[in-house]
Amino acid sequence: MKEIIAEYGGLIRSVIKKITGSYNEDIEQEVYIKTWKNMENYQEQGKFSSWLSTLTANVCRDYFKSKQHIMETKQVSGEEILDKVKVGGRQEEVIDAKKRQKIILKAVDDLPRKMRQVVILFEFEEKSYEEISKKLGLPVGTIKSRLFNARKILSEKLKFLKEN
């Protein structure tokens, strides 16, 4: 488990930060626990890092549904709410941003596997075309093509977000 933490800790933290908007140690610990519990279920059909990224994203989604998260968001006093409204509705913007993130993640999850894999590596893990090419053993042109087509699909699916 130490090797996984050493090698993939940065990836896990970056996925958590992208999805939740900030680093959350509780979520990271939950990812490590679930990884440890599910290692025997991992099948070497794809990259381990992709499986781990998906597991991390699922733990983040579960966190948003959890009682802990709901209680944390409800523990805001009336004065704090008024302060946030006075500052231009920041709380509302945060909630809207999280809803948008969930919608976008769902759209990414719905992409064909090959496109989803490239989007996750490029957008979430911030890998370069060359790094993705080496990791997947594909030409850079194929990576660019898949990313272009994935963005085209996502743009069509998510165009209603641009309108808002």
PDB file of C-alpha atoms in Angstrom:
ATOM      1  CA  MET A   1       0.000   0.000   0.000  1.00  0.00           C
ATOM      2  CA  LYS A   2       2.958   2.303   0.670  1.00  0.00           C
ATOM      3  CA  GLU A   3       3.980   1.993  -2.967  1.00  0.00           C
ATOM      4  CA  ILE A   4       0.517   2.970  -4.167  1.00  0.00           C
ATOM      5  CA  ILE A   5       0.450   6.001  -1.882  1.00  0.00           C
ATOM      6  CA  ALA A   6       3.929   7.060  -2.988  1.00  0.00           C
ATOM      7  CA  GLU A   7       3.252   6.582  -6.695  1.00  0.00           C
ATOM      8  CA  TYR A   8      -0.374   7.667  -6.987  1.00  0.00           C
ATOM      9  CA  GLY A   9      -0.889  10.051  -4.040  1.00  0.00           C
ATOM     10  CA  GLY A  10      -0.502  13.112  -6.282  1.00  0.00           C
ATOM     11  CA  LEU A  11      -3.000  11.746  -8.782  1.00  0.00           C
ATOM     12  CA  ILE A  12      -5.538  11.014  -6.052  1.00  0.00           C
ATOM     13  CA  ARG A  13      -5.159  14.472  -4.515  1.00  0.00           C
ATOM     14  CA  SER A  14      -5.496  16.184  -7.902  1.00  0.00           C
ATOM     15  CA  VAL A  15      -8.681  14.247  -8.758  1.00  0.00           C
ATOM     16  CA  ILE A  16     -10.144  15.125  -5.338  1.00  0.00           C
ATOM     17  CA  LYS A  17      -9.252  18.790  -5.798  1.00  0.00           C
ATOM     18  CA  LYS A  18     -10.717  18.905  -9.306  1.00  0.00           C
ATOM     19  CA  ILE A  19     -13.994  17.337  -8.242  1.00  0.00           C
ATOM     20  CA  THR A  20     -14.535  18.918  -4.822  1.00  0.00           C
ATOM     21  CA  GLY A  21     -12.785  22.222  -5.424  1.00  0.00           C
ATOM     22  CA  SER A  22     -10.365  21.736  -2.519  1.00  0.00           C
ATOM     23  CA  TYR A  23      -8.149  19.134  -0.917  1.00  0.00           C
ATOM     24  CA  ASN A  24      -9.942  16.849   1.546  1.00  0.00           C
ATOM     25  CA  GLU A  25      -7.849  14.471   3.649  1.00  0.00           C
ATOM     26  CA  ASP A  26     -10.912  12.439   4.707  1.00  0.00           C
ATOM     27  CA  ILE A  27     -11.724  11.649   1.085  1.00  0.00           C
ATOM     28  CA  GLU A  28      -8.103  10.736   0.380  1.00  0.00           C
ATOM     29  CA  GLN A  29      -8.078   8.329   3.323  1.00  0.00           C
ATOM     30  CA  GLU A  30     -11.346   6.799   2.142  1.00  0.00           C
ATOM     31  CA  VAL A  31      -9.801   6.271  -1.314  1.00  0.00           C
ATOM     32  CA  TYR A  32      -6.864   4.403   0.228  1.00  0.00           C
ATOM     33  CA  ILE A  33      -9.208   2.243   2.303  1.00  0.00           C
ATOM     34  CA  LYS A  34     -11.380   1.406  -0.710  1.00  0.00           C
ATOM     35  CA  THR A  35      -8.289   0.713  -2.810  1.00  0.00           C
ATOM     36  CA  TRP A  36      -6.976  -1.686  -0.182  1.00  0.00           C
ATOM     37  CA  LYS A  37     -10.363  -3.414   0.154  1.00  0.00           C
ATOM     38  CA  ASN A  38     -10.893  -3.717  -3.611  1.00  0.00           C
ATOM     39  CA  MET A  39      -7.392  -4.642  -4.789  1.00  0.00           C
ATOM     40  CA  GLU A  40      -8.472  -8.249  -5.282  1.00  0.00           C
ATOM     41  CA  ASN A  41     -11.319  -7.061  -7.544  1.00  0.00           C
ATOM     42  CA  TYR A  42      -8.995  -5.069  -9.819  1.00  0.00           C
ATOM     43  CA  GLN A  43      -8.660  -6.708 -13.211  1.00  0.00           C
ATOM     44  CA  GLU A  44      -5.747  -5.711 -15.387  1.00  0.00           C
ATOM     45  CA  GLN A  45      -7.894  -4.742 -18.365  1.00  0.00           C
ATOM     46  CA  GLY A  46      -6.826  -1.104 -18.278  1.00  0.00           C
ATOM     47  CA  LYS A  47      -4.316   1.094 -16.574  1.00  0.00           C
ATOM     48  CA  PHE A  48      -4.209   0.949 -12.783  1.00  0.00           C
ATOM     49  CA  SER A  49      -4.113   4.759 -12.644  1.00  0.00           C
ATOM     50  CA  SER A  50      -7.384   4.947 -14.612  1.00  0.00           C
ATOM     51  CA  TRP A  51      -9.027   2.486 -12.235  1.00  0.00           C
ATOM     52  CA  LEU A  52      -7.720   4.494  -9.286  1.00  0.00           C
ATOM     53  CA  SER A  53      -8.943   7.784 -10.805  1.00  0.00           C
ATOM     54  CA  THR A  54     -12.409   6.313 -11.295  1.00  0.00           C
ATOM     55  CA  LEU A  55     -12.438   4.952  -7.756  1.00  0.00           C
ATOM     56  CA  THR A  56     -11.392   8.396  -6.443  1.00  0.00           C
ATOM     57  CA  ALA A  57     -14.102  10.147  -8.473  1.00  0.00           C
ATOM     58  CA  ASN A  58     -16.694   7.707  -7.101  1.00  0.00           C
ATOM     59  CA  VAL A  59     -15.550   8.326  -3.518  1.00  0.00           C
ATOM     60  CA  CYS A  60     -15.884  12.086  -4.151  1.00  0.00           C
ATOM     61  CA  ARG A  61     -19.411  11.605  -5.486  1.00  0.00           C
ATOM     62  CA  ASP A  62     -20.282   9.472  -2.461  1.00  0.00           C
ATOM     63  CA  TYR A  63     -18.923  12.229  -0.218  1.00  0.00           C
ATOM     64  CA  PHE A  64     -21.288  14.790  -1.774  1.00  0.00           C
ATOM     65  CA  LYS A  65     -24.179  12.446  -0.932  1.00  0.00           C
ATOM     66  CA  SER A  66     -22.917  11.686   2.591  1.00  0.00           C
ATOM     67  CA  LYS A  67     -24.466  12.853   5.840  1.00  0.00           C
ATOM     68  CA  GLN A  68     -21.134  14.393   6.814  1.00  0.00           C
ATOM     69  CA  HIS A  69     -21.091  16.687   3.775  1.00  0.00           C
ATOM     70  CA  ILE A  70     -24.755  17.582   4.205  1.00  0.00           C
ATOM     71  CA  MET A  71     -24.171  18.421   7.885  1.00  0.00           C
ATOM     72  CA  GLU A  72     -21.086  20.498   7.040  1.00  0.00           C
ATOM     73  CA  THR A  73     -23.041  22.544   4.518  1.00  0.00           C
ATOM     74  CA  LYS A  74     -25.948  22.999   6.939  1.00  0.00           C
ATOM     75  CA  GLN A  75     -23.741  24.168   9.822  1.00  0.00           C
ATOM     76  CA  VAL A  76     -23.673  27.706   8.526  1.00  0.00           C
ATOM     77  CA  SER A  77     -25.184  30.283  10.848  1.00  0.00           C
ATOM     78  CA  GLY A  78     -27.696  32.899   9.710  1.00  0.00           C
ATOM     79  CA  GLU A  79     -25.077  35.673   9.963  1.00  0.00           C
ATOM     80  CA  GLU A  80     -22.629  33.740   7.793  1.00  0.00           C
ATOM     81  CA  ILE A  81     -25.321  33.303   5.154  1.00  0.00           C
ATOM     82  CA  LEU A  82     -26.072  37.023   5.203  1.00  0.00           C
ATOM     83  CA  ASP A  83     -22.367  37.835   4.940  1.00  0.00           C
ATOM     84  CA  LYS A  84     -22.036  35.570   1.930  1.00  0.00           C
ATOM     85  CA  VAL A  85     -25.091  37.083   0.266  1.00  0.00           C
ATOM     86  CA  LYS A  86     -23.702  40.580   0.872  1.00  0.00           C
ATOM     87  CA  VAL A  87     -20.465  39.654  -0.876  1.00  0.00           C
ATOM     88  CA  GLY A  88     -22.309  38.986  -4.115  1.00  0.00           C
ATOM     89  CA  GLY A  89     -23.924  35.631  -3.535  1.00  0.00           C
ATOM     90  CA  ARG A  90     -20.721  33.628  -3.258  1.00  0.00           C
ATOM     91  CA  GLN A  91     -22.451  30.668  -1.588  1.00  0.00           C
ATOM     92  CA  GLU A  92     -24.848  30.497  -4.505  1.00  0.00           C
ATOM     93  CA  GLU A  93     -21.924  30.586  -6.929  1.00  0.00           C
ATOM     94  CA  VAL A  94     -20.193  27.732  -5.066  1.00  0.00           C
ATOM     95  CA  ILE A  95     -23.352  25.607  -5.154  1.00  0.00           C
ATOM     96  CA  ASP A  96     -23.834  26.354  -8.854  1.00  0.00           C
ATOM     97  CA  ALA A  97     -20.199  25.468  -9.545  1.00  0.00           C
ATOM     98  CA  LYS A  98     -20.558  22.115  -7.757  1.00  0.00           C
ATOM     99  CA  LYS A  99     -23.747  21.325  -9.678  1.00  0.00           C
ATOM    100  CA  ARG A 100     -21.944  22.186 -12.911  1.00  0.00           C
ATOM    101  CA  GLN A 101     -19.035  19.945 -11.916  1.00  0.00           C
ATOM    102  CA  LYS A 102     -21.385  17.026 -11.296  1.00  0.00           C
ATOM    103  CA  ILE A 103     -23.059  17.548 -14.672  1.00  0.00           C
ATOM    104  CA  ILE A 104     -19.694  17.743 -16.426  1.00  0.00           C
ATOM    105  CA  LEU A 105     -18.375  14.633 -14.655  1.00  0.00           C
ATOM    106  CA  LYS A 106     -21.498  12.714 -15.644  1.00  0.00           C
ATOM    107  CA  ALA A 107     -20.992  13.772 -19.271  1.00  0.00           C
ATOM    108  CA  VAL A 108     -17.339  12.655 -19.124  1.00  0.00           C
ATOM    109  CA  ASP A 109     -18.410   9.329 -17.581  1.00  0.00           C
ATOM    110  CA  ASP A 110     -20.813   8.819 -20.496  1.00  0.00           C
ATOM    111  CA  LEU A 111     -18.062   9.180 -23.123  1.00  0.00           C
ATOM    112  CA  PRO A 112     -16.795   6.055 -24.893  1.00  0.00           C
ATOM    113  CA  ARG A 113     -13.986   4.449 -22.861  1.00  0.00           C
ATOM    114  CA  LYS A 114     -11.133   5.432 -25.207  1.00  0.00           C
ATOM    115  CA  MET A 115     -12.201   9.082 -25.288  1.00  0.00           C
ATOM    116  CA  ARG A 116     -12.935   9.198 -21.552  1.00  0.00           C
ATOM    117  CA  GLN A 117      -9.466   7.834 -20.811  1.00  0.00           C
ATOM    118  CA  VAL A 118      -7.768  10.582 -22.856  1.00  0.00           C
ATOM    119  CA  VAL A 119      -9.948  13.331 -21.335  1.00  0.00           C
ATOM    120  CA  ILE A 120      -9.167  12.158 -17.795  1.00  0.00           C
ATOM    121  CA  LEU A 121      -5.438  12.021 -18.475  1.00  0.00           C
ATOM    122  CA  PHE A 122      -5.331  15.392 -20.235  1.00  0.00           C
ATOM    123  CA  GLU A 123      -7.839  17.457 -18.265  1.00  0.00           C
ATOM    124  CA  PHE A 124      -7.812  15.903 -14.784  1.00  0.00           C
ATOM    125  CA  GLU A 125      -4.292  14.535 -14.500  1.00  0.00           C
ATOM    126  CA  GLU A 126      -2.868  17.391 -16.624  1.00  0.00           C
ATOM    127  CA  LYS A 127      -0.678  15.104 -18.730  1.00  0.00           C
ATOM    128  CA  SER A 128       0.799  16.362 -22.009  1.00  0.00           C
ATOM    129  CA  TYR A 129      -0.003  14.795 -25.379  1.00  0.00           C
ATOM    130  CA  GLU A 130       3.405  13.134 -25.336  1.00  0.00           C
ATOM    131  CA  GLU A 131       2.957  11.710 -21.832  1.00  0.00           C
ATOM    132  CA  ILE A 132      -0.458  10.320 -22.756  1.00  0.00           C
ATOM    133  CA  SER A 133       0.976   8.899 -25.974  1.00  0.00           C
ATOM    134  CA  LYS A 134       3.706   7.050 -24.070  1.00  0.00           C
ATOM    135  CA  LYS A 135       1.326   5.899 -21.350  1.00  0.00           C
ATOM    136  CA  LEU A 136      -1.233   4.470 -23.785  1.00  0.00           C
ATOM    137  CA  GLY A 137       1.224   3.394 -26.464  1.00  0.00           C
ATOM    138  CA  LEU A 138      -0.584   5.402 -29.140  1.00  0.00           C
ATOM    139  CA  PRO A 139       0.600   8.053 -31.623  1.00  0.00           C
ATOM    140  CA  VAL A 140       0.234  11.699 -30.529  1.00  0.00           C
ATOM    141  CA  GLY A 141      -2.098  12.272 -33.492  1.00  0.00           C
ATOM    142  CA  THR A 142      -4.498   9.627 -32.166  1.00  0.00           C
ATOM    143  CA  ILE A 143      -4.462  11.270 -28.737  1.00  0.00           C
ATOM    144  CA  LYS A 144      -5.223  14.682 -30.258  1.00  0.00           C
ATOM    145  CA  SER A 145      -7.980  13.201 -32.405  1.00  0.00           C
ATOM    146  CA  ARG A 146      -9.658  11.430 -29.481  1.00  0.00           C
ATOM    147  CA  LEU A 147      -9.426  14.565 -27.354  1.00  0.00           C
ATOM    148  CA  PHE A 148     -10.872  16.683 -30.159  1.00  0.00           C
ATOM    149  CA  ASN A 149     -13.773  14.281 -30.702  1.00  0.00           C
ATOM    150  CA  ALA A 150     -14.419  13.971 -26.965  1.00  0.00           C
ATOM    151  CA  ARG A 151     -14.507  17.761 -26.603  1.00  0.00           C
ATOM    152  CA  LYS A 152     -16.878  17.972 -29.541  1.00  0.00           C
ATOM    153  CA  ILE A 153     -19.253  15.469 -27.898  1.00  0.00           C
ATOM    154  CA  LEU A 154     -18.963  17.195 -24.511  1.00  0.00           C
ATOM    155  CA  SER A 155     -19.553  20.594 -26.091  1.00  0.00           C
ATOM    156  CA  GLU A 156     -22.748  19.343 -27.688  1.00  0.00           C
ATOM    157  CA  LYS A 157     -23.962  17.622 -24.514  1.00  0.00           C
ATOM    158  CA  LEU A 158     -23.089  20.585 -22.306  1.00  0.00           C
ATOM    159  CA  LYS A 159     -24.051  23.490 -24.540  1.00  0.00           C
ATOM    160  CA  PHE A 160     -26.959  24.290 -22.223  1.00  0.00           C
ATOM    161  CA  LEU A 161     -24.379  25.186 -19.520  1.00  0.00           C
ATOM    162  CA  LYS A 162     -22.872  27.840 -21.797  1.00  0.00           C
ATOM    163  CA  GLU A 163     -26.291  29.396 -22.264  1.00  0.00           C
ATOM    164  CA  ASN A 164     -26.762  29.833 -18.506  1.00  0.00           C
TER     165      ASN A 164
END
